[in-house]
Structure formats: C-alpha cells, structure tokens
Amino acid sequence: MTEILPVSEPRAFGEELMTPDRPVAVITGASSGIGYELAQLAIADGYDLVVAADDSGLAEAVQVFRDSGAQVNDVQVDLSTTEGVDRLIAAIGGRPVDLLMANAGHGLGHAFLDQDWTEARHVIDTNIVGTVYLAHQVVAGMRKRNRGRVLFTGSIAGLMPGSYAAVYNGTKAFVDSFSFALREELRDTEVTVTCLMPGPTDTEFFERADLLDTKVGQGKKEDPAKVARTGYDAMLKGEGDIVSGFKNKLQAAMAAITPQSTLAKMHTGMAEPGSGKAL
C-alpha cells in the first residue's frame, strides 16, 4: 500500500529573506534522482527554489540546496491530491515562476489485476492529475507575463504498451502527449514546453515500484545527473522534446515503427516479475 505522508505547512516567501528580483524555479520530486539534480542545476544558474516531494528525504535535500547558496521554500506534500498541489502553490507565494520542472511521479509493477487499486490510483493521480493541475495553476501566470520555461518529465515508457507496468506507462503516454499539445497551444507566446523522455535511470523508482526482480530493474541504468542535464539544457533552449541516452533514442525510434502488440510482448520480457532472475 502507498504510504500517505503527513503534509507539512509551507513557508511563505519572505520568511527566509528571499531576494525579490532573483528568478524562481519550482521543482517537484526534488528529494532525489532527476528532480534533485534539476534543483542543483537551477541553483548553479542563480535561481531561488520552491521544491516539493512526498517523502522525508526532502529535508536533507533542502539542506544541501541551502548549503549551495540557494534560498529555498520547501513543502513535503502528497502531490496526488488537490490539497497537496494547493499547498505547493501557497509556498510559491505569488512570486513569478520562471522555471516549472514537473518531475514528481510514481511507478507500479506487476500485472494490472494483481495491483492494489489504491496504489494504482495513486500513480494516476500523481503522474496525471497532480501534474496537470499544477501546470494549470502555474503556466497561466507564465502566459500572462509572456515568459517562462516548462519541463515535464515524461518517459520513453509512454511510447509503448507497458505490460506489467500498464498504469505507469499509460500515465507517461499522457504526460508525453499533454506536453506536446500544451506546447502547441503556447506557440505564439514566449512560454516554452519541453518533455524530457528518459529511459531506465538509476533512482529509487524501481525499488518504490517493486520492480527490483525484473530485467529492467536489474539492468544498466542512466546517471540521473546526466539525464537532468539533458532535460535542463533542452528546456533552456526551448526544445519540444528530448530523449536522453543514445540507446533510448534507438528504442524510441524503434517504437515508432513497431506494432503495438509486439511492443507489449517486448515489455513483458523487461517488466514481468521474476524476469531478472536470468541476469
């Protein structure tokens, strides 16, 4: 069962003497992995941070960010809920957001009918509902100011049917598609939308998704710092989408020409429980 953690109260901007004229980057899923590395990149570029995650590791990450010289507002919150996203919005405190990096997401392994529905619903609500609601709230302000950069962490998983990860892959297909559509709607503005589509990355994702006994869970993974850099640079350039890693680029290209039924069978070989035993 997914643990629903207590919600921490956000601090209002100004409590930490944040500099009004410094740009602001909002990053979700910032406690570890790709989100943590995205935060470090924003710090290096002189951004104040508003960061959120649903786990207690956020406090340690925030201390590292502050030790690096950043002014940080943080909130430990469940972003699968409207209340959680509202608390993150409250932590922004009305300051203009220059960068929105919507990176929070959960995975879930095993066959769909063997999954606990509460856990499956939490994946959908985090990856889709919370992400879209946050974008609706923040990007509206960007459009009004005619300035901003948005980075969604999608996945190459969204390009193929995810047998034994059907809910997760389905949510990433939504994120990938949504980002492209939003980008088109903002084509006549100075607001850009970029979709980062990584492959398997060396983060806590596979442990949290109960995928450690699978071929993909035990296989070689990308460095989250390199993945973050790829996405961050593409966002600053205003690019529409970027697949990180040469192997993943090949896989994405193959997915575009391979029948969906074949892709589903291929995914079974990677994600079926116990498939990692042969490694």
Short mmCIF file of N, CA and C in Angstrom, two decimals, residues 34-35 37-39 41-42 45 99-103 149-154 183 192-198 222-245 249:
data_model
loop_
_atom_site.label_atom_id
_atom_site.label_comp_id
_atom_site.label_asym_id
_atom_site.label_seq_id
_atom_site.Cartn_x
_atom_site.Cartn_y
_atom_site.Cartn_z
N ILE A 34 16.31 12.50 -10.50
CA ILE A 34 16.33 13.53 -11.53
C ILE A 34 15.92 14.88 -10.96
N GLY A 35 14.89 14.92 -10.11
CA GLY A 35 14.44 16.17 -9.54
C GLY A 35 15.49 16.85 -8.69
N GLU A 37 18.71 16.55 -9.05
CA GLU A 37 19.75 17.06 -9.96
C GLU A 37 19.26 18.30 -10.70
N LEU A 38 17.99 18.35 -11.06
CA LEU A 38 17.44 19.55 -11.69
C LEU A 38 17.55 20.75 -10.75
N ALA A 39 17.29 20.51 -9.47
CA ALA A 39 17.41 21.59 -8.49
C ALA A 39 18.84 22.10 -8.41
N LEU A 41 21.05 22.12 -10.75
CA LEU A 41 21.32 22.89 -11.96
C LEU A 41 20.72 24.29 -11.86
N ALA A 42 19.51 24.37 -11.33
CA ALA A 42 18.87 25.68 -11.17
C ALA A 42 19.64 26.55 -10.16
N ASP A 45 22.55 28.19 -11.66
CA ASP A 45 22.18 29.31 -12.53
C ASP A 45 21.56 30.48 -11.77
N LEU A 99 10.85 29.02 -14.06
CA LEU A 99 11.01 27.63 -14.48
C LEU A 99 10.06 26.75 -13.69
N LEU A 100 9.29 25.93 -14.38
CA LEU A 100 8.49 24.89 -13.74
C LEU A 100 8.99 23.54 -14.23
N MET A 101 9.51 22.74 -13.31
CA MET A 101 10.00 21.41 -13.66
C MET A 101 9.15 20.39 -12.94
N ALA A 102 8.14 19.89 -13.66
CA ALA A 102 7.17 18.95 -13.10
C ALA A 102 7.72 17.54 -13.23
N ASN A 103 8.40 17.11 -12.18
CA ASN A 103 9.15 15.86 -12.24
C ASN A 103 8.56 14.77 -11.35
N ARG A 149 9.60 28.89 -18.77
CA ARG A 149 10.06 27.62 -19.31
C ARG A 149 9.45 26.50 -18.49
N VAL A 150 8.91 25.48 -19.18
CA VAL A 150 8.28 24.34 -18.50
C VAL A 150 8.98 23.06 -18.95
N LEU A 151 9.28 22.20 -17.98
CA LEU A 151 9.87 20.90 -18.28
C LEU A 151 9.02 19.83 -17.61
N PHE A 152 8.44 18.95 -18.42
CA PHE A 152 7.75 17.78 -17.89
C PHE A 152 8.68 16.58 -18.00
N THR A 153 8.76 15.79 -16.94
CA THR A 153 9.49 14.53 -17.02
C THR A 153 8.51 13.46 -17.49
N GLY A 154 8.56 13.19 -18.79
CA GLY A 154 7.78 12.10 -19.35
C GLY A 154 8.61 10.83 -19.29
N ARG A 183 2.45 22.72 -25.60
CA ARG A 183 3.46 23.49 -26.32
C ARG A 183 2.86 24.16 -27.56
N THR A 192 7.70 28.31 -23.27
CA THR A 192 8.03 27.07 -23.98
C THR A 192 7.78 25.87 -23.09
N VAL A 193 7.46 24.75 -23.72
CA VAL A 193 7.20 23.50 -23.00
C VAL A 193 8.10 22.41 -23.58
N THR A 194 8.82 21.74 -22.71
CA THR A 194 9.75 20.68 -23.11
C THR A 194 9.39 19.39 -22.39
N CYS A 195 9.45 18.29 -23.10
CA CYS A 195 9.20 16.98 -22.50
C CYS A 195 10.51 16.18 -22.48
N LEU A 196 10.98 15.87 -21.29
CA LEU A 196 12.15 15.02 -21.12
C LEU A 196 11.68 13.57 -21.08
N MET A 197 12.23 12.74 -21.96
CA MET A 197 11.82 11.34 -22.02
C MET A 197 13.02 10.44 -21.75
N PRO A 198 13.30 10.17 -20.49
CA PRO A 198 14.41 9.28 -20.16
C PRO A 198 14.00 7.82 -20.28
N GLU A 222 20.74 4.79 -16.52
CA GLU A 222 21.40 6.07 -16.76
C GLU A 222 21.69 6.81 -15.46
N ASP A 223 22.68 7.66 -15.51
CA ASP A 223 23.03 8.54 -14.40
C ASP A 223 21.99 9.66 -14.32
N PRO A 224 21.31 9.82 -13.18
CA PRO A 224 20.29 10.87 -13.11
C PRO A 224 20.83 12.27 -13.33
N ALA A 225 22.10 12.50 -12.99
CA ALA A 225 22.69 13.83 -13.22
C ALA A 225 22.78 14.11 -14.72
N LYS A 226 23.15 13.12 -15.50
CA LYS A 226 23.25 13.30 -16.95
C LYS A 226 21.86 13.48 -17.57
N VAL A 227 20.89 12.71 -17.07
CA VAL A 227 19.52 12.83 -17.57
C VAL A 227 18.98 14.23 -17.29
N ALA A 228 19.21 14.70 -16.05
CA ALA A 228 18.74 16.03 -15.67
C ALA A 228 19.38 17.10 -16.54
N ARG A 229 20.67 17.00 -16.77
CA ARG A 229 21.37 17.98 -17.59
C ARG A 229 20.80 18.02 -19.00
N THR A 230 20.52 16.84 -19.55
CA THR A 230 19.94 16.76 -20.90
C THR A 230 18.61 17.50 -20.96
N GLY A 231 17.74 17.23 -19.97
CA GLY A 231 16.44 17.87 -19.95
C GLY A 231 16.52 19.35 -19.66
N TYR A 232 17.36 19.74 -18.73
CA TYR A 232 17.50 21.14 -18.33
C TYR A 232 18.00 21.98 -19.50
N ASP A 233 19.02 21.49 -20.19
CA ASP A 233 19.56 22.24 -21.33
C ASP A 233 18.52 22.37 -22.44
N ALA A 234 17.77 21.29 -22.69
CA ALA A 234 16.74 21.35 -23.72
C ALA A 234 15.65 22.35 -23.34
N MET A 235 15.30 22.39 -22.07
CA MET A 235 14.30 23.35 -21.59
C MET A 235 14.77 24.78 -21.82
N LEU A 236 16.00 25.08 -21.45
CA LEU A 236 16.51 26.44 -21.61
C LEU A 236 16.58 26.85 -23.09
N LYS A 237 16.79 25.88 -23.96
CA LYS A 237 16.82 26.16 -25.39
C LYS A 237 15.42 26.25 -25.99
N GLY A 238 14.42 25.86 -25.22
CA GLY A 238 13.05 25.90 -25.72
C GLY A 238 12.71 24.75 -26.65
N GLU A 239 13.44 23.64 -26.55
CA GLU A 239 13.17 22.49 -27.41
C GLU A 239 11.89 21.78 -26.98
N GLY A 240 11.24 21.12 -27.93
CA GLY A 240 9.96 20.48 -27.64
C GLY A 240 10.08 19.19 -26.87
N ASP A 241 11.04 18.36 -27.22
CA ASP A 241 11.20 17.09 -26.52
C ASP A 241 12.63 16.61 -26.68
N ILE A 242 13.05 15.79 -25.73
CA ILE A 242 14.41 15.26 -25.77
C ILE A 242 14.41 13.87 -25.13
N VAL A 243 14.97 12.92 -25.83
CA VAL A 243 15.18 11.57 -25.29
C VAL A 243 16.63 11.50 -24.82
N SER A 244 16.84 11.13 -23.58
CA SER A 244 18.19 11.08 -23.04
C SER A 244 18.83 9.72 -23.30
N GLY A 245 20.06 9.74 -23.79
CA GLY A 245 20.80 8.50 -23.99
C GLY A 245 20.64 7.93 -25.38
N LYS A 249 17.32 6.62 -27.50
CA LYS A 249 16.92 7.23 -28.78
C LYS A 249 16.61 6.13 -29.80
#
